[in-house]
Amino acid sequence: MKKVNIGILGLGTVGGGTYDILKMNKELITRRTGVDYCVTRVLEINMKAVEAHGVDPAIVTSDVDAILTGDDVDIVIESLGGVEPSSSFMLKALEHGKSVVTPNKAAVAANYEKLTSAAKANGVQIRIEACVGGGIPALTAITEALAGNEFTDVMGILNGTTNYIMTKMGDEGLAYDAVLKDAQAKGFAEADPTADVEGIDVANKLSILMALAFDKYVAPGDIPTVGITGVTMDDIAAAKAKDCKIKLIAHASVDEAGKLSYEIKPMEIPYSHPLAGVSNEFNAIYVTGNAVGEVMFYGKGAGALPTGSAIVGDVISIMKAMA
Ligand code: HSE
């Protein structure tokens, strides 16, 4: 049986969830891939996390190069977060012939061309399903099952933290600060939650979605973006009076002349619209293709195991190609 070695950079919420799934479902993943895999190295300095996930301390290192360039790693899971040094780490791993899997939307959106070109040039893969929509397999669907379509419209709720806040404020009348703390405690929010509430995280995700659906890269900073910090209880009440909910919506569309437009902002969504029923940390991605029509993907957009599920799916795709 083919053997594949995996290195994990970071045992935070998502890295830890990924490690747990690789351990919990080892037998079925081995059966499905025909690959005997092993996590050979983990980059982590927090020994409490190492202990909490039952990682053998002998495979834990603080030397990142041991994972990026070592002979005993075939696939690198980069789950550190942030643009740098993560982007440089991923480039180095790709240049050393390792495939990379990452949920790091900030790094991928900032360096999309560099990372995808480096993978191509070195005959390896970079897989990014977990970057958008957490556990929802929308990117693989857009680039594989729906690849025969010309896409005209992509609309989504792409951030679990802000959707959780909008849901709890709107449905339960809870205060913004308390709900944000709750979202942080549940592992939904970024290390700096400003990225969530100001829409920066959604801009990273929409940038990636547009690159894949429309073959057009738009830097996250060039996407007009309004977050949820200006949404008040009065705004929510005014929306309710019109049978609407306020949701942070990312939208990109192509007009008949082929012009791509895009924006992110809180919008009033009528109760009758499918996106109004997307609550708490759930995300939804609504795409329109010229052959398939409208398709909506729905699921948990944040959290350790849902995001880990997407990462493990990408690891499995790479292992199948290596088997
Ligand atoms: N902070 C992100 C969110 C995590 O709340 O959606 C998943 O990308």
Tab-separated table of C-alpha atoms in Angstrom, residues 17-287:
chain	number	residue	atom	x	y	z
A	17	GLY	CA	-9.811	19.785	14.120
A	18	THR	CA	-8.042	18.461	11.021
A	19	TYR	CA	-5.686	16.304	13.100
A	20	ASP	CA	-8.700	14.923	15.008
A	21	ILE	CA	-10.498	13.928	11.785
A	22	LEU	CA	-7.375	12.288	10.307
A	23	LYS	CA	-7.162	10.221	13.507
A	24	MET	CA	-10.906	9.574	14.031
A	25	ASN	CA	-11.601	8.436	10.432
A	26	LYS	CA	-8.239	6.839	9.617
A	27	GLU	CA	-9.650	3.430	8.793
A	28	LEU	CA	-12.306	4.657	6.367
A	29	ILE	CA	-9.988	7.206	4.731
A	30	THR	CA	-7.357	4.499	4.205
A	31	ARG	CA	-10.006	2.212	2.707
A	32	ARG	CA	-11.330	4.952	0.410
A	33	THR	CA	-7.930	6.156	-0.809
A	34	GLY	CA	-5.906	2.968	-0.796
A	35	VAL	CA	-3.220	5.025	0.950
A	36	ASP	CA	-1.626	4.374	4.329
A	37	TYR	CA	-1.094	7.895	5.640
A	38	CYS	CA	0.694	9.161	8.697
A	39	VAL	CA	1.073	12.594	10.325
A	40	THR	CA	4.861	12.643	10.650
A	41	ARG	CA	5.426	16.208	11.820
A	42	VAL	CA	3.494	18.988	13.559
A	43	LEU	CA	4.696	22.578	13.993
A	44	GLU	CA	3.432	23.835	17.365
A	45	ILE	CA	4.888	25.488	20.449
A	46	ASN	CA	1.717	25.280	22.548
A	47	MET	CA	2.189	21.945	24.331
A	48	LYS	CA	-1.324	22.226	25.844
A	49	ALA	CA	-2.741	21.948	22.309
A	50	VAL	CA	-0.391	19.028	21.582
A	51	GLU	CA	-1.666	17.236	24.675
A	52	ALA	CA	-5.325	18.130	24.065
A	53	HIS	CA	-5.247	16.489	20.614
A	54	GLY	CA	-3.205	13.489	21.765
A	55	VAL	CA	-0.297	14.258	19.418
A	56	ASP	CA	2.902	12.291	20.092
A	57	PRO	CA	5.373	14.962	21.371
A	58	ALA	CA	8.138	13.166	19.412
A	59	ILE	CA	6.670	14.458	16.104
A	60	VAL	CA	6.241	18.040	17.342
A	61	THR	CA	8.810	20.559	16.151
A	62	SER	CA	9.424	24.290	16.263
A	63	ASP	CA	11.595	24.039	13.134
A	64	VAL	CA	9.329	24.915	10.216
A	65	ASP	CA	11.954	23.924	7.615
A	66	ALA	CA	11.826	20.364	8.889
A	67	ILE	CA	8.262	20.282	7.497
A	68	LEU	CA	8.705	22.494	4.414
A	69	THR	CA	11.809	20.747	3.111
A	70	GLY	CA	12.046	17.431	5.016
A	71	ASP	CA	12.011	14.109	3.150
A	72	ASP	CA	9.434	12.673	5.549
A	73	VAL	CA	6.620	15.039	4.486
A	74	ASP	CA	4.642	14.738	1.212
A	75	ILE	CA	1.639	16.976	1.991
A	76	VAL	CA	1.786	20.168	4.069
A	77	ILE	CA	-1.366	21.428	5.807
A	78	GLU	CA	-0.819	25.134	6.481
A	79	SER	CA	-3.202	26.181	9.247
A	80	LEU	CA	-1.321	29.067	10.853
A	81	GLY	CA	-3.414	31.920	9.426
A	82	GLY	CA	-2.356	35.406	8.304
A	83	VAL	CA	-0.688	36.442	5.050
A	84	GLU	CA	2.909	36.139	6.276
A	85	PRO	CA	4.877	34.096	7.034
A	86	SER	CA	2.233	31.592	5.843
A	87	SER	CA	2.493	32.561	2.147
A	88	SER	CA	6.293	32.173	2.177
A	89	PHE	CA	5.990	28.844	3.990
A	90	MET	CA	3.527	27.551	1.381
A	91	LEU	CA	5.726	28.711	-1.514
A	92	LYS	CA	8.740	27.001	0.023
A	93	ALA	CA	6.821	23.737	0.504
A	94	LEU	CA	5.583	23.842	-3.128
A	95	GLU	CA	9.100	24.563	-4.386
A	96	HIS	CA	10.283	21.495	-2.468
A	97	GLY	CA	7.773	19.303	-4.285
A	98	LYS	CA	5.154	19.084	-1.556
A	99	SER	CA	1.444	19.549	-2.166
A	100	VAL	CA	-0.207	22.088	0.108
A	101	VAL	CA	-3.687	22.232	1.654
A	102	THR	CA	-4.786	25.387	3.410
A	103	PRO	CA	-7.812	27.122	4.950
A	104	ASN	CA	-5.824	30.383	4.916
A	105	LYS	CA	-8.023	32.652	2.799
A	106	ALA	CA	-6.029	35.777	3.642
A	107	ALA	CA	-2.796	34.272	2.275
A	108	VAL	CA	-4.463	32.685	-0.762
A	109	ALA	CA	-6.399	35.841	-1.691
A	110	ALA	CA	-3.264	37.990	-1.314
A	111	ASN	CA	-0.990	35.643	-3.295
A	112	TYR	CA	-3.355	33.646	-5.492
A	113	GLU	CA	-1.302	33.874	-8.708
A	114	LYS	CA	2.048	33.193	-7.003
A	115	LEU	CA	0.797	30.138	-5.123
A	116	THR	CA	-1.083	28.551	-8.026
A	117	SER	CA	1.835	29.206	-10.437
A	118	ALA	CA	4.330	27.684	-7.973
A	119	ALA	CA	2.181	24.549	-7.658
A	120	LYS	CA	1.976	24.217	-11.447
A	121	ALA	CA	5.697	24.851	-11.970
A	122	ASN	CA	6.600	22.159	-9.450
A	123	GLY	CA	4.050	19.562	-10.563
A	124	VAL	CA	2.227	19.534	-7.222
A	125	GLN	CA	-1.146	20.758	-5.961
A	126	ILE	CA	-2.371	23.582	-3.774
A	127	ARG	CA	-5.920	22.883	-2.605
A	128	ILE	CA	-8.011	25.556	-0.924
A	129	GLU	CA	-11.550	24.208	-0.397
A	130	ALA	CA	-11.541	25.217	3.290
A	131	CYS	CA	-10.805	28.862	2.417
A	132	VAL	CA	-14.432	29.639	1.497
A	133	GLY	CA	-17.544	28.475	3.328
A	134	GLY	CA	-15.792	26.253	5.913
A	135	GLY	CA	-17.141	22.734	5.437
A	136	ILE	CA	-19.199	23.530	2.312
A	137	PRO	CA	-17.593	21.917	-0.755
A	138	ALA	CA	-18.499	24.817	-3.070
A	139	LEU	CA	-15.067	25.475	-4.589
A	140	THR	CA	-14.595	21.887	-5.708
A	141	ALA	CA	-18.114	21.951	-7.160
A	142	ILE	CA	-17.424	25.199	-9.045
A	143	THR	CA	-14.081	23.976	-10.430
A	144	GLU	CA	-15.082	20.370	-11.126
A	145	ALA	CA	-18.761	19.329	-11.206
A	146	LEU	CA	-19.936	22.727	-12.532
A	147	ALA	CA	-16.855	23.501	-14.640
A	148	GLY	CA	-18.867	23.232	-17.857
A	149	ASN	CA	-20.801	26.397	-16.967
A	150	GLU	CA	-20.231	30.052	-17.642
A	151	PHE	CA	-21.081	31.653	-14.307
A	152	THR	CA	-23.066	34.884	-14.295
A	153	ASP	CA	-23.756	35.458	-10.618
A	154	VAL	CA	-22.307	34.490	-7.231
A	155	MET	CA	-24.020	35.595	-4.027
A	156	GLY	CA	-23.332	34.418	-0.544
A	157	ILE	CA	-23.216	34.612	3.205
A	158	LEU	CA	-19.528	33.856	3.636
A	159	ASN	CA	-18.703	34.637	7.259
A	160	GLY	CA	-19.903	32.521	10.170
A	161	THR	CA	-19.039	35.039	12.887
A	162	THR	CA	-21.029	37.932	11.422
A	163	ASN	CA	-23.947	35.701	10.488
A	164	TYR	CA	-23.961	34.386	14.067
A	165	ILE	CA	-23.974	37.960	15.386
A	166	MET	CA	-26.735	39.113	12.997
A	167	THR	CA	-28.836	36.042	13.881
A	168	LYS	CA	-28.524	36.446	17.653
A	169	MET	CA	-29.118	40.223	17.513
A	170	GLY	CA	-32.084	39.842	15.147
A	171	ASP	CA	-33.796	36.719	16.509
A	172	GLU	CA	-32.954	36.947	20.208
A	173	GLY	CA	-32.334	40.684	20.728
A	174	LEU	CA	-28.858	40.009	22.204
A	175	ALA	CA	-26.200	42.729	22.383
A	176	TYR	CA	-23.415	42.872	19.766
A	177	ASP	CA	-20.455	42.658	22.198
A	178	ALA	CA	-21.781	39.626	24.085
A	179	VAL	CA	-22.538	37.726	20.879
A	180	LEU	CA	-19.097	38.503	19.404
A	181	LYS	CA	-17.464	37.091	22.558
A	182	ASP	CA	-19.624	33.982	22.234
A	183	ALA	CA	-18.581	33.558	18.556
A	184	GLN	CA	-14.921	33.888	19.578
A	185	ALA	CA	-15.343	31.286	22.336
A	186	LYS	CA	-16.897	28.879	19.814
A	187	GLY	CA	-13.826	29.193	17.546
A	188	PHE	CA	-15.654	30.915	14.660
A	189	ALA	CA	-13.889	34.290	14.755
A	190	GLU	CA	-10.462	35.189	13.368
A	191	ALA	CA	-7.597	35.863	15.813
A	192	ASP	CA	-8.378	39.546	15.252
A	193	PRO	CA	-12.179	39.639	14.866
A	194	THR	CA	-11.937	43.011	13.092
A	195	ALA	CA	-11.354	40.926	9.952
A	196	ASP	CA	-14.774	39.335	10.477
A	197	VAL	CA	-16.892	42.305	11.515
A	198	GLU	CA	-15.408	44.770	9.002
A	199	GLY	CA	-15.956	42.362	6.101
A	200	ILE	CA	-12.234	41.817	5.366
A	201	ASP	CA	-12.569	38.041	5.742
A	202	VAL	CA	-15.505	38.069	3.300
A	203	ALA	CA	-13.453	40.139	0.827
A	204	ASN	CA	-10.722	37.459	0.907
A	205	LYS	CA	-13.329	34.780	0.249
A	206	LEU	CA	-15.096	36.698	-2.548
A	207	SER	CA	-11.711	37.353	-4.196
A	208	ILE	CA	-11.068	33.584	-4.277
A	209	LEU	CA	-14.614	32.794	-5.478
A	210	MET	CA	-14.301	35.303	-8.338
A	211	ALA	CA	-10.910	33.909	-9.375
A	212	LEU	CA	-12.425	30.433	-9.630
A	213	ALA	CA	-15.893	31.240	-11.002
A	214	PHE	CA	-15.019	34.109	-13.361
A	215	ASP	CA	-11.288	33.423	-14.019
A	216	LYS	CA	-10.655	36.972	-12.867
A	217	TYR	CA	-8.462	37.901	-9.927
A	218	VAL	CA	-9.576	40.971	-7.966
A	219	ALA	CA	-7.466	41.876	-4.939
A	220	PRO	CA	-9.534	41.838	-1.703
A	221	GLY	CA	-8.650	45.484	-1.053
A	222	ASP	CA	-10.229	46.466	-4.392
A	223	ILE	CA	-13.640	45.020	-3.472
A	224	PRO	CA	-16.005	47.714	-2.105
A	225	THR	CA	-16.651	46.410	1.422
A	226	VAL	CA	-18.896	47.453	4.311
A	227	GLY	CA	-18.948	45.304	7.471
A	228	ILE	CA	-21.595	44.946	10.178
A	229	THR	CA	-20.235	47.328	12.816
A	230	GLY	CA	-22.621	50.087	11.689
A	231	VAL	CA	-25.747	47.874	11.913
A	232	THR	CA	-27.922	48.966	14.856
A	233	MET	CA	-30.890	47.404	16.649
A	234	ASP	CA	-33.006	50.133	14.999
A	235	ASP	CA	-31.832	48.966	11.538
A	236	ILE	CA	-32.740	45.389	12.469
A	237	ALA	CA	-36.187	46.484	13.720
A	238	ALA	CA	-36.796	48.526	10.541
A	239	ALA	CA	-35.899	45.485	8.419
A	240	LYS	CA	-38.201	43.264	10.508
A	241	ALA	CA	-41.096	45.678	9.907
A	242	LYS	CA	-40.585	44.984	6.168
A	243	ASP	CA	-40.409	41.176	6.743
A	244	CYS	CA	-36.672	41.223	6.114
A	245	LYS	CA	-33.497	40.123	7.914
A	246	ILE	CA	-30.180	41.942	7.695
A	247	LYS	CA	-27.395	39.720	6.346
A	248	LEU	CA	-23.807	40.504	5.348
A	249	ILE	CA	-23.927	39.650	1.642
A	250	ALA	CA	-21.091	39.173	-0.846
A	251	HIS	CA	-22.201	39.596	-4.440
A	252	ALA	CA	-20.450	39.376	-7.810
A	253	SER	CA	-22.097	39.318	-11.217
A	254	VAL	CA	-21.294	39.648	-14.891
A	255	ASP	CA	-23.539	41.780	-17.118
A	256	GLU	CA	-24.381	41.122	-20.773
A	257	ALA	CA	-21.356	43.148	-21.913
A	258	GLY	CA	-19.130	40.885	-19.792
A	259	LYS	CA	-18.422	43.499	-17.106
A	260	LEU	CA	-17.794	42.050	-13.642
A	261	SER	CA	-19.266	43.955	-10.666
A	262	TYR	CA	-18.723	43.106	-7.009
A	263	GLU	CA	-19.480	44.380	-3.516
A	264	ILE	CA	-19.908	43.326	0.109
A	265	LYS	CA	-22.397	44.996	2.421
A	266	PRO	CA	-25.198	44.355	4.941
A	267	MET	CA	-28.446	43.939	2.994
A	268	GLU	CA	-32.118	43.525	3.856
A	269	ILE	CA	-33.108	40.034	2.700
A	270	PRO	CA	-36.855	39.210	2.494
A	271	TYR	CA	-37.977	36.280	4.687
A	272	SER	CA	-39.052	34.501	1.479
A	273	HIS	CA	-35.480	34.458	0.069
A	274	PRO	CA	-33.480	31.245	0.742
A	275	LEU	CA	-30.578	33.287	2.204
A	276	ALA	CA	-32.876	34.619	4.984
A	277	GLY	CA	-33.067	31.084	6.412
A	278	VAL	CA	-29.279	30.806	6.760
A	279	SER	CA	-28.702	31.296	10.498
A	280	ASN	CA	-25.942	31.285	13.116
A	281	GLU	CA	-22.523	30.146	11.836
A	282	PHE	CA	-24.026	28.628	8.705
A	283	ASN	CA	-22.933	29.975	5.314
A	284	ALA	CA	-24.563	29.715	1.905
A	285	ILE	CA	-23.212	30.201	-1.594
A	286	TYR	CA	-25.675	30.789	-4.405
A	287	VAL	CA	-24.275	30.490	-7.932
